[in-house]
Coordinates of C-alpha atoms in Angstrom, one line a residue:
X1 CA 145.2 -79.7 62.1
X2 CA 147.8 -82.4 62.3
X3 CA 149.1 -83.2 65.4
X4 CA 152.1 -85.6 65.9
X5 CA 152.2 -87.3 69.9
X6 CA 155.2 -89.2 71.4
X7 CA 157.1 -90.2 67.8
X8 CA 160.3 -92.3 68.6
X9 CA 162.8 -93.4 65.6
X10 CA 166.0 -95.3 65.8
X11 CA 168.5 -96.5 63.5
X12 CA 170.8 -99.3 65.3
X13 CA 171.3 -97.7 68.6
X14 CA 171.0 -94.1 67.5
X15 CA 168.0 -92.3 68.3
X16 CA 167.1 -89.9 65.6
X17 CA 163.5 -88.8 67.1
X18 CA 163.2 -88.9 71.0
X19 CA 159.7 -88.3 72.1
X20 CA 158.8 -85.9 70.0
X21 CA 155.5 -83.8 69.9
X22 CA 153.7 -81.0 68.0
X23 CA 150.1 -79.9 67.2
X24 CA 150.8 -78.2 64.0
X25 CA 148.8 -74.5 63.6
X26 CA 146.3 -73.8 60.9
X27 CA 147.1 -71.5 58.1
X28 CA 151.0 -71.1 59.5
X29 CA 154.5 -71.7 57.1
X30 CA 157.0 -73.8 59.2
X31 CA 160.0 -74.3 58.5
X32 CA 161.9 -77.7 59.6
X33 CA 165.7 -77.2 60.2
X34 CA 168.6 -78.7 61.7
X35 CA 172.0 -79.9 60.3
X36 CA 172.1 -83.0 58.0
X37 CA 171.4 -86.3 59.6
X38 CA 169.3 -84.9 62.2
X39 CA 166.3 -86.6 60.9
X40 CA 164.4 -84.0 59.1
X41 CA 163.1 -86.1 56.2
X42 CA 162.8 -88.9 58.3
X43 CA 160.3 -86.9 60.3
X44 CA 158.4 -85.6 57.3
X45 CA 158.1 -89.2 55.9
X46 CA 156.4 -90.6 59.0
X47 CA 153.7 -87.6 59.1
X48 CA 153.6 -88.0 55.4
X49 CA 153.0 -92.1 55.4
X50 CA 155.9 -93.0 53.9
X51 CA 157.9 -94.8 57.2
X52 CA 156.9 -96.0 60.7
X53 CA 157.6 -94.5 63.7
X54 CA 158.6 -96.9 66.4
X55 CA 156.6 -95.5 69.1
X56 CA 154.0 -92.6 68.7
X57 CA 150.7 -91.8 66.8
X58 CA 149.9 -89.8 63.7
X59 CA 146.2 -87.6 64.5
X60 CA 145.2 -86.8 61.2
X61 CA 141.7 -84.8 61.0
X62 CA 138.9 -86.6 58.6
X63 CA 138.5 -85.1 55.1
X64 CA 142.5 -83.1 55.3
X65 CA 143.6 -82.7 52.0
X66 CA 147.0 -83.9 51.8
X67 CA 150.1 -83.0 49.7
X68 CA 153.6 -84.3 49.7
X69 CA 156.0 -83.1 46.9
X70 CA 157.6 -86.8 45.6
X71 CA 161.4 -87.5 46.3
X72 CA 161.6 -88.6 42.3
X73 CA 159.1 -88.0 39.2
X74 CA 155.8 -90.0 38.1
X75 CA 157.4 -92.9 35.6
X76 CA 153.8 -93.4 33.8
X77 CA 153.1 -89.6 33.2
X78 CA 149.8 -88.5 31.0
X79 CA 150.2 -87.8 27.4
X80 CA 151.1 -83.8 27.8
X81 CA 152.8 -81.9 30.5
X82 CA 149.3 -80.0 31.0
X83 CA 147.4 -83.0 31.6
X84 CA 150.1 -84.1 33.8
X85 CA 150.0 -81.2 35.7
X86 CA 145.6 -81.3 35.7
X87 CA 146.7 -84.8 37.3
X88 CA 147.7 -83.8 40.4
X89 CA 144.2 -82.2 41.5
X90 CA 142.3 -85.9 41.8
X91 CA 139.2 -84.5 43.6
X92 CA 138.2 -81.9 40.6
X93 CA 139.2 -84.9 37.9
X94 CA 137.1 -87.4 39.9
X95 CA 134.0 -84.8 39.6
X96 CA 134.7 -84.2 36.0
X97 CA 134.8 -87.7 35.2
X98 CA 131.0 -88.3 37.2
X99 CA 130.2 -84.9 35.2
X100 CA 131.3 -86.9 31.7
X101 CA 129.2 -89.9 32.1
X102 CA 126.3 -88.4 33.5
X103 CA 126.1 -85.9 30.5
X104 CA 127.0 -89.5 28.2
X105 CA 124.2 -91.5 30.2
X106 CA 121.5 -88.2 29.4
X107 CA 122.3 -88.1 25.5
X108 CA 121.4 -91.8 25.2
X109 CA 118.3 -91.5 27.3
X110 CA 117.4 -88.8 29.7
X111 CA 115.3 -88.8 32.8
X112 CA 115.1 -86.7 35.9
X113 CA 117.4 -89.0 38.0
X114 CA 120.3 -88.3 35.9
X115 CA 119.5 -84.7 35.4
X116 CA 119.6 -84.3 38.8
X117 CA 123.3 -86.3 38.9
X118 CA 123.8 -83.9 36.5
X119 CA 123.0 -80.9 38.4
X120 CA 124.6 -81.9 41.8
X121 CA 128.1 -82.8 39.8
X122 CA 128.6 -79.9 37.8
X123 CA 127.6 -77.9 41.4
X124 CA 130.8 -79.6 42.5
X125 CA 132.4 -79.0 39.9
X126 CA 131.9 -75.2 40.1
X127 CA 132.7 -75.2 43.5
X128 CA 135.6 -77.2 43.3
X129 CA 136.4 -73.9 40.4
X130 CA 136.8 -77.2 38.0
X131 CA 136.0 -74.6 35.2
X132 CA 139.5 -72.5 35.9
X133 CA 141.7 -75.5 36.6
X134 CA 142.8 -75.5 33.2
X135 CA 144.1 -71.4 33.3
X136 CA 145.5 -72.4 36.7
X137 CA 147.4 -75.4 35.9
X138 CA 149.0 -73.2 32.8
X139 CA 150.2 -70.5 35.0
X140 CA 151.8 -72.8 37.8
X141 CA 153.7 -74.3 34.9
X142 CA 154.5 -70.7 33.4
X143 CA 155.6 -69.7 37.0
X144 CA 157.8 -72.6 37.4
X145 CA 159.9 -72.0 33.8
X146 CA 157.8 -74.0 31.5
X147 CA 157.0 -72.4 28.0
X148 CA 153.7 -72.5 26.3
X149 CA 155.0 -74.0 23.7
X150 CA 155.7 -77.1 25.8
X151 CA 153.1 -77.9 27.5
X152 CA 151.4 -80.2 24.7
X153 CA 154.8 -82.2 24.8
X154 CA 155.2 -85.5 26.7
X155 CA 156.4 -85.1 30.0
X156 CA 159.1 -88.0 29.2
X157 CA 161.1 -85.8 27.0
X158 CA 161.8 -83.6 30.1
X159 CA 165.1 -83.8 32.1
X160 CA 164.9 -85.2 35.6
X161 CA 165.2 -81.4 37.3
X162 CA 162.0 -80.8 35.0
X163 CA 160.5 -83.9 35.3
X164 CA 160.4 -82.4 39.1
X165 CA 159.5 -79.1 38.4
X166 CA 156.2 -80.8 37.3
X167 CA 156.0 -82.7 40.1
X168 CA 156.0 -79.6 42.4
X169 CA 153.3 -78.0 39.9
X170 CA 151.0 -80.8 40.7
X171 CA 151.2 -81.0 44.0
X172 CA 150.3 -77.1 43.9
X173 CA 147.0 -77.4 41.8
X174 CA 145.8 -79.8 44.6
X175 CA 145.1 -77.1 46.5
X176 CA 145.9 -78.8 49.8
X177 CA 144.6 -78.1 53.4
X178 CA 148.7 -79.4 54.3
X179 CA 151.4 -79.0 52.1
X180 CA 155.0 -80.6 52.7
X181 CA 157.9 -79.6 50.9
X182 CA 161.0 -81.7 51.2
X183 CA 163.6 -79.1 49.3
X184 CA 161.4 -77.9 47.1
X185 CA 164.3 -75.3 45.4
X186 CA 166.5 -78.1 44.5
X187 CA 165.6 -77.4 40.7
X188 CA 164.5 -74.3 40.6
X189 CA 166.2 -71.3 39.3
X190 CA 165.9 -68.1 40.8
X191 CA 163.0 -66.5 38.7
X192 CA 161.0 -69.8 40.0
X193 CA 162.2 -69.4 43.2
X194 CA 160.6 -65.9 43.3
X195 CA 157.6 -66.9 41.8
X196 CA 157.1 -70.1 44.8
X197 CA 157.9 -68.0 47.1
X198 CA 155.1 -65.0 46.1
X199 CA 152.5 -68.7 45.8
X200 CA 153.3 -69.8 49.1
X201 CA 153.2 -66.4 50.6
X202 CA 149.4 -66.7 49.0
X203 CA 148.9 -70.2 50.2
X204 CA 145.7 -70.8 52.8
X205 CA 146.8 -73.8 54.0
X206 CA 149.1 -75.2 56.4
X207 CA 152.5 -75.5 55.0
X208 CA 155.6 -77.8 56.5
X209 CA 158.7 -77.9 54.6
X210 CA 162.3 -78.2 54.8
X211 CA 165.2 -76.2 53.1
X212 CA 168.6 -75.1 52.9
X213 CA 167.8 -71.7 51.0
X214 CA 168.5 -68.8 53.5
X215 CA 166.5 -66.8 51.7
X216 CA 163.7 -68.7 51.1
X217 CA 163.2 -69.6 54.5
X218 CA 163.4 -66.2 55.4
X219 CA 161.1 -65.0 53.1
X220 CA 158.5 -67.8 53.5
X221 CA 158.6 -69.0 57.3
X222 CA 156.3 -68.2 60.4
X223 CA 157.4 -70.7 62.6
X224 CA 160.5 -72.4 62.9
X225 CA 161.3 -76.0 64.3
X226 CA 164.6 -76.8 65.4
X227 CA 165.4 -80.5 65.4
X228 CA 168.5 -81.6 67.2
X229 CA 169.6 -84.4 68.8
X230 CA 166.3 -86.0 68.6
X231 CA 164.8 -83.5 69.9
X232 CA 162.1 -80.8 68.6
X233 CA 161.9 -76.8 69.9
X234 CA 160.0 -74.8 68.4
X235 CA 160.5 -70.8 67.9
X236 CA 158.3 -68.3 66.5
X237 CA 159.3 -66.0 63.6
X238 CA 161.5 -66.6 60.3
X239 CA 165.2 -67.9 60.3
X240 CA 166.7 -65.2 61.2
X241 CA 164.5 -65.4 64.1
X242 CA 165.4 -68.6 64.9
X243 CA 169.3 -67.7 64.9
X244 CA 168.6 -64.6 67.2
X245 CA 166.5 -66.8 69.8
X246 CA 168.9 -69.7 70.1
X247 CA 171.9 -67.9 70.3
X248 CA 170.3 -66.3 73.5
X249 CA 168.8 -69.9 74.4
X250 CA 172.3 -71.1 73.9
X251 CA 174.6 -68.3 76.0
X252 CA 171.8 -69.0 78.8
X253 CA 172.4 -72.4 78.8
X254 CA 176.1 -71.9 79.0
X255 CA 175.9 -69.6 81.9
X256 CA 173.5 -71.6 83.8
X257 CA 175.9 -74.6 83.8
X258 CA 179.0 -72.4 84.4
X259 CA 177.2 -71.5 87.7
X260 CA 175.8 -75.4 88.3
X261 CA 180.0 -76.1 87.4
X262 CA 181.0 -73.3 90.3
X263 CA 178.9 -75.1 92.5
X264 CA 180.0 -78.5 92.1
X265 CA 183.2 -77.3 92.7
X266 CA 182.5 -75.8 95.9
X267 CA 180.6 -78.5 97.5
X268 CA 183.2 -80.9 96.3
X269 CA 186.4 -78.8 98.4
X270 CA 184.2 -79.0 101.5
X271 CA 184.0 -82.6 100.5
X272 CA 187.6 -83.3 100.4
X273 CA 188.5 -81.0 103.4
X274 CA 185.7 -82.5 105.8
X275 CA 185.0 -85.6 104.7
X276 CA 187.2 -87.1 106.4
X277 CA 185.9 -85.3 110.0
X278 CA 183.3 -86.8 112.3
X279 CA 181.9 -83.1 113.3
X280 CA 181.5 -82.5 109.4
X281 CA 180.6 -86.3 108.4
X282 CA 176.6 -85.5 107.5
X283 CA 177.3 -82.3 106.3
X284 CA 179.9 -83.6 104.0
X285 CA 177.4 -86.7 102.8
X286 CA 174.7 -83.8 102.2
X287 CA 176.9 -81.9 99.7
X288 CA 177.5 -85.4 98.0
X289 CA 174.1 -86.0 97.2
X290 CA 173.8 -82.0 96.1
X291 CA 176.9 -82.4 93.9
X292 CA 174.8 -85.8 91.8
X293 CA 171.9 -83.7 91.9
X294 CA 173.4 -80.8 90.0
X295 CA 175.5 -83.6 87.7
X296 CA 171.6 -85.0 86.6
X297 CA 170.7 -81.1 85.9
X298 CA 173.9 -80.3 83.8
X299 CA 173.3 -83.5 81.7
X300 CA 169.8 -81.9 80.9
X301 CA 171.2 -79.3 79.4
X302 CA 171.0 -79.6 76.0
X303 CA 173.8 -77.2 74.1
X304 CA 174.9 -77.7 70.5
X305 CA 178.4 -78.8 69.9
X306 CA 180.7 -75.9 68.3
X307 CA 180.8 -75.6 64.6
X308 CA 183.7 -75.8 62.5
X309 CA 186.0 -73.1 62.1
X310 CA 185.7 -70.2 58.9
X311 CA 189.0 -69.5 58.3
X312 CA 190.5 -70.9 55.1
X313 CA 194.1 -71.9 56.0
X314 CA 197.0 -70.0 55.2
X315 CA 197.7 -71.4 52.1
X316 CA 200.0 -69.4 49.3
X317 CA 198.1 -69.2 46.4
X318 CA 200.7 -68.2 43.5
X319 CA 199.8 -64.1 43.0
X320 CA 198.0 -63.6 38.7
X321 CA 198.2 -60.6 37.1
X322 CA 195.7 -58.0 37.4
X323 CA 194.1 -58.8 33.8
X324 CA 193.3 -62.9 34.7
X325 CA 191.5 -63.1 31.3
X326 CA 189.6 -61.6 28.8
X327 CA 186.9 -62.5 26.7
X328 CA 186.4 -60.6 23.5
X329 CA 183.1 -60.6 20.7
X330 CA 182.7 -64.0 22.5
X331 CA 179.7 -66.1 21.2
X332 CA 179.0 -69.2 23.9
X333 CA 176.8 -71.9 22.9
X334 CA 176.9 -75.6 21.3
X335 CA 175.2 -75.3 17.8
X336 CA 173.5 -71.8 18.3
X337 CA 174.4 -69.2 20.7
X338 CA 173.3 -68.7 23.9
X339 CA 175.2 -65.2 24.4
X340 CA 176.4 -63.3 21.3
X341 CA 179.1 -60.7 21.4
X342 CA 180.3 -60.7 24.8
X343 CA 183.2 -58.9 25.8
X344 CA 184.6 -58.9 29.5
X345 CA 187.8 -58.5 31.3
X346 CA 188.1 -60.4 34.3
X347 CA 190.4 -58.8 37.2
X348 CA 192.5 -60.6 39.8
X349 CA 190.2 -60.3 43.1
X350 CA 187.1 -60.4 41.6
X351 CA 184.2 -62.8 43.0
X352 CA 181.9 -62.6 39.5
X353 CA 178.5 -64.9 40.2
X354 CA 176.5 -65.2 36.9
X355 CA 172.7 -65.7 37.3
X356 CA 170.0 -66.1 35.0
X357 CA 167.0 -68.7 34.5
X358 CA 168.3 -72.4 33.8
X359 CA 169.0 -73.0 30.0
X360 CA 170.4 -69.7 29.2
X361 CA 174.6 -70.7 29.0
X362 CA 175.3 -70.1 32.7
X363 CA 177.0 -73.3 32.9
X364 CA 177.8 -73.3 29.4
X365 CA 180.0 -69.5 30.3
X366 CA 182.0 -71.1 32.9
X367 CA 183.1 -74.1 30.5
X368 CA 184.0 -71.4 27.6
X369 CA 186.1 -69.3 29.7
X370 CA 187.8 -72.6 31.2
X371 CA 188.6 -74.2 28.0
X372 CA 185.9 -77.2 28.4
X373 CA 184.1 -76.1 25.0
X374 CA 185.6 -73.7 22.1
X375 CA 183.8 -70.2 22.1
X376 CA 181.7 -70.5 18.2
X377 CA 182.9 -66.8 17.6
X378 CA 185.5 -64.1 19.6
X379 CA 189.0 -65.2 21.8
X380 CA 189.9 -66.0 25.0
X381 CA 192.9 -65.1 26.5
X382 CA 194.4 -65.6 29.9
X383 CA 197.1 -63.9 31.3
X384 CA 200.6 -65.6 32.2
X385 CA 200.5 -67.9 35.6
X386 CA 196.7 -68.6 35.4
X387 CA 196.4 -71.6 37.8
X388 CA 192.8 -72.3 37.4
X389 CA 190.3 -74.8 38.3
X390 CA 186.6 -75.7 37.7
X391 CA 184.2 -77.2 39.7
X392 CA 181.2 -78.6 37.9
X393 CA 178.0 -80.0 39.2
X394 CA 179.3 -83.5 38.3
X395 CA 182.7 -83.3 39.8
X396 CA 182.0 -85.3 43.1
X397 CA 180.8 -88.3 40.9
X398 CA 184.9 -88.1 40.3
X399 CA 186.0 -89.2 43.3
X400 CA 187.8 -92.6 43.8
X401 CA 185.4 -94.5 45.8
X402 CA 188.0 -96.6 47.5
X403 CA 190.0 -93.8 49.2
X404 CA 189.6 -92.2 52.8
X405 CA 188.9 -88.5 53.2
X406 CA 192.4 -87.8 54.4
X407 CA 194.0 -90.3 51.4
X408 CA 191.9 -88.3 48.7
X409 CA 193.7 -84.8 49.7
X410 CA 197.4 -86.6 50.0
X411 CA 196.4 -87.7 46.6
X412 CA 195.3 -84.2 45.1
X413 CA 198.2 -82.8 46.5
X414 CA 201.0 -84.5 48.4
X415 CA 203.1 -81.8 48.7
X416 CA 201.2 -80.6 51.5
X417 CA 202.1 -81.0 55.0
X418 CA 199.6 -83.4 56.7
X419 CA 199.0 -80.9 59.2
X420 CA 198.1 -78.0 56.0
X421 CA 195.7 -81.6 54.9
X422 CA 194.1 -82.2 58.3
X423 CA 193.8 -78.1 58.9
X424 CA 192.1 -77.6 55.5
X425 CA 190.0 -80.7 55.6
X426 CA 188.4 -79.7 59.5
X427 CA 187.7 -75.9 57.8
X428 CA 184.9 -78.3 55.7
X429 CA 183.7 -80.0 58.8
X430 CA 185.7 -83.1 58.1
X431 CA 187.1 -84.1 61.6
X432 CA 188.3 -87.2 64.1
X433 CA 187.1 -90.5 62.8
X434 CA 185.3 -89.0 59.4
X435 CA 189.2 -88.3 57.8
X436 CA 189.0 -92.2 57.5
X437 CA 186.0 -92.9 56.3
X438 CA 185.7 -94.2 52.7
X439 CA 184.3 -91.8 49.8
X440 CA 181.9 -94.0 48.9
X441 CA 180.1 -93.8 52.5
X442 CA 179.8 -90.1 52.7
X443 CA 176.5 -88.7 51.6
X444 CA 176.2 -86.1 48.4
X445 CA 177.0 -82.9 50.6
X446 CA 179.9 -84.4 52.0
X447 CA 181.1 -85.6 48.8
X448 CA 180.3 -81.6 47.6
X449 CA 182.3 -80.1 50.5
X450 CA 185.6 -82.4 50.0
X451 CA 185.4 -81.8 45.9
X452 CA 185.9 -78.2 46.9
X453 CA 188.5 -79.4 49.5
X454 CA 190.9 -80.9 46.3
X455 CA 190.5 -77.9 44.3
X456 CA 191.8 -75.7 47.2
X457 CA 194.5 -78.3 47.5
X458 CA 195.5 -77.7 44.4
X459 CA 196.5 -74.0 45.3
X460 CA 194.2 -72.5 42.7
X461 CA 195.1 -68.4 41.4
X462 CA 191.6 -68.6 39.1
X463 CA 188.6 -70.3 40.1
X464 CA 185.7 -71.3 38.5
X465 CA 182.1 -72.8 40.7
X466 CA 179.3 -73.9 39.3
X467 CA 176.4 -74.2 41.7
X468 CA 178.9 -75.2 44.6
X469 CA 176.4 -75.0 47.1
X470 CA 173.5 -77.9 45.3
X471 CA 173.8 -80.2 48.2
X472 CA 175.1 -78.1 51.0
X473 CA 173.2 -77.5 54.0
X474 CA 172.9 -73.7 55.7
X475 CA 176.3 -74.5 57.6
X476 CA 178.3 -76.1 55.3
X477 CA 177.0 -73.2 52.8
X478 CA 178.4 -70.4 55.3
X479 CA 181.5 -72.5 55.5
X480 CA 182.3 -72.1 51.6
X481 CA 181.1 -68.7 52.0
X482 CA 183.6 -67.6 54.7
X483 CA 186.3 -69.1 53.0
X484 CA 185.8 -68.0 49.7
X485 CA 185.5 -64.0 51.2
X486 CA 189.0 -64.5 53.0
X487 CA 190.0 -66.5 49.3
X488 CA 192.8 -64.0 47.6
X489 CA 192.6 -65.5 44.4
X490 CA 190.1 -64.5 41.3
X491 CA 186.3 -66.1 41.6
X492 CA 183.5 -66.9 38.8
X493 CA 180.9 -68.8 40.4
X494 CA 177.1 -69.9 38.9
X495 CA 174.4 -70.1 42.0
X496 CA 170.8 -69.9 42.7
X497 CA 171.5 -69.1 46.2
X498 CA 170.5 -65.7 47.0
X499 CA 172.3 -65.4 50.5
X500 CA 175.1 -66.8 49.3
X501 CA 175.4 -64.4 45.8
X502 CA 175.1 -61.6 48.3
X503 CA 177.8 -62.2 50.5
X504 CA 180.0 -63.4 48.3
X505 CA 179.7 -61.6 44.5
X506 CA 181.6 -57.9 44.0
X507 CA 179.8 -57.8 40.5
X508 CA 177.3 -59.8 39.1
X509 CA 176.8 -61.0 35.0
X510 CA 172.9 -61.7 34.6
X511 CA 172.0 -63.8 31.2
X512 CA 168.2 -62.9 30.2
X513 CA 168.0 -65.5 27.7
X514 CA 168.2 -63.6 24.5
X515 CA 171.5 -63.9 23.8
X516 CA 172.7 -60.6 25.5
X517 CA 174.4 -60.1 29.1
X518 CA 174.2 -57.5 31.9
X519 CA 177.3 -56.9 34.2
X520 CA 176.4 -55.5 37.6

């Protein structure tokens, strides 16, 4: 299998890959993590072809079938979404096509030598299962959402989440001996999710990707690889695994330099009281040496810097009644409805998450109940002191630009002491030198976690998320998740995030799509 030797990368003077090696297992899922900006995708691009590694070499074994699942969508797409899909498996389509003109060539004029082309195509073919590539293709795209009805359409009428969904399909009907998946539930809802998951659970090959679904890479990982600080270790079992293994990793490196610390310090009073001293000269230049000995050892010990504190600051968010609103013979949708007849009463303290496959009116719930778009049938009614706020999937795209991190939070809301700012701001990982850095440097996770930062700002009683946690890593997620626990207002949150719906949700509204809702 592949096996990557001695890869170095650098940007400017950082390193973000240091060395690194790994003979990648046959028939094993691993799972890449690390926090952002560790170098993840930078890795998967150089084993995938797509960037250089300074240093290093790629061994690649002749005749691997190889699969990466694209960063953006095909722009010149077949006619139809099947054939699209039928696209992605070159090695049966290139049989097919030698099939094709050999049958062609025998109706103008047959012999024995193109009989026998014939023959030894369509024996490819069958191998290759050419004949069931068609059923397969259909039920990948049934797996991943798509309707029947939709597969003779043009791919170019699809969204770009879709356009991707289709991407992931084809890379799936290649039927690769290696598989990389670069985040491959970005835009996938959770009755997809399920279904990747049970096909990769079924997959024979090799698979590599990288995620920041808790779940997922629980469910789907064998062996995980840690990289961190340029650095790759690698740990055997799921993520859960992983977190187990390097917490233990981590308290014995901690204790081992405690003891290298202890003695330093001991070598270095003998030093200071018998330096000085003839008698005691050479055993005093003995201990010197020791002491830079052990210095070398403790800077090779590699421990991970502490993360950001989970405890939302005490802010006083103004107390709602106990009815915060209520929904009555509500019918949500644009033109038609998407849910007909719902009725709800939503209480103060209550973390709601509303799930569902994508294009049932999740999304299109949360801007009823905040006002965003009129309900086509029924009421909504809030009770008095409702302080609410929504966070939609395009509310970093809000930000001004120009501002710092610290000057977008005095702008949200200035009453609030810079220390209260500065407090609430480091909850989300935003510390030192990043409180000055401009909006329009930070990546899209960044710009997720301090969109959430303003709403809290605001001192919020009601509020509505949908899909907070899109471009959050596994940290930042548990960050949002901690807080939102020890949050005392009322909560109504869309996600696809399993772990996170969990932890977070004390009911649960599911939309199946046919205009009626279940409340859990």
């Amino acid at each position: 299998m592949i096996r990557i030797e001695k890869i170095l990368k650098s940007f400017g003077d950082r390193t973000i890959l240091n060395s690194v090696t790994y003979h990648f297992p046959e028939k094993e899922r691993i799972a890449l993590v690390g926090a952002n900006g560790q170098g993840k995708t930078t890795l998967l691009n150089i084993i995938s072809g797509f960037d250089k590694a300074d240093m290093g070499q790629i061994v690649k074994p002749t005749g691997l079938r190889f699969s990466v699942l694209p960063q953006s969508p095909n722009p010149n797409p077949k006619s139809t979404i099947l054939q699209e899909c039928l696209s992605g498996n070159k090695e049966v389509l290139d049989v097919k096509e030698r099939l094709d003109a050999a049958l062609s060539k025998m109706e103008e004029e047959y012999s024995e030598e193109l009989y026998e082309e014939y023959e030894t195509a369509q024996k490819s073919y069958e191998n290759l299962e050419g004949y069931q590539l068609e059923g397969a293709a259909e039920r990948i795209l049934l797996g991943l959402g798509f309707k029947v009805e939709q597969l003779p359409l043009s791919p170019t009428v699809l969204s770009g989440g879709w356009r991707m969904r289709l991407e992931l399909a084809k890379i799936l009907i290649a039927k690769p001996d290696f598989l990389i998946l670069d985040e491959p539930t970005n835009h996938l809802d959770l009755p997809s999710i399920e279904w990747l998951e049970s096909y990769l659970l079924r997959f024979s090959g090799t698979l590599l990707f990288v995620s920041h679904d808790k779940s997922f890479l629980n469910n789907i990982s064998t062996i995980t690889l840690y990289l961190n600080q340029g650095n790759l270790t690698v740990y055997k079992g799921n993520f859960d695994d992983f977190l187990s293994q390097k917490e233990q990793n981590q308290q014995t490196a901690e204790n081992t330099a405690k003891n290298i610390q202890k003695k330093q310090e001991h070598m270095q009073r003998f030093v200071d009281r018998f330096g000085a001293k003839a008698s005691k000269a050479a055993q005093a230049r003995s201990r010197v040496k020791m002491i830079e000995k052990l210095g070398k050892v403790l800077s090779g010990i590699q421990m991970d810097p502490a993360t950001a504190s989970l405890r939302i600051p005490n802010f006083n968010f103004p107390k709602s009644p106990k009815d915060v609103v209520k929904l009555e013979d509500v019918d949500v949708g644009y033109a038609k409805p998407l849910i007909r007849k719902f009725s709800l009463t939503i209480h103060r303290g209550e973390r709601i998450a509303i799930v569902g496959a994508n294009g049932m009116g999740k999304s299109t719930l949360l801007k009823t109940i905040s006002g965003l778009i009129p309900p086509l049938a029924g009421t909504v009614t809030f009770g008095t002191g409702i302080h609410m706020e929504h966070y939609t999937q395009d509310i970093a795209d809000n930000l001004d630009k120009n501002l710092s991190v610290l000057g977008t939070i005095e702008q949200q809301n200035p009453e609030l002491s810079n220390q209260t700012q500065r407090s609430l701001l480091g909850t989300f990982m935003f510390k030192g030198s990043a409180l000055s850095q401009p909006v329009k440097v930070l990546s899209g996770g960044e710009k997720s976690r301090l969109a959430l930062c303003c709403l809290l700002s605001r001192l919020p009683n009601f509020l509505l998320l949908d899909e907070p946690t899109n471009h959050l890593d596994i940290l930042s997620t548990e960050v949002l998740g901690e807080m939102l626990k020890g949050y005392t207002g009322t909560l109504v949150f869309v996600s696809h995030d399993r772990d996170f719906v969990e932890n977070i949700a004390t009911s649960i509204i599911e939309i199946d799509g046919n205009g009626s809702v279940r409340v859990f």
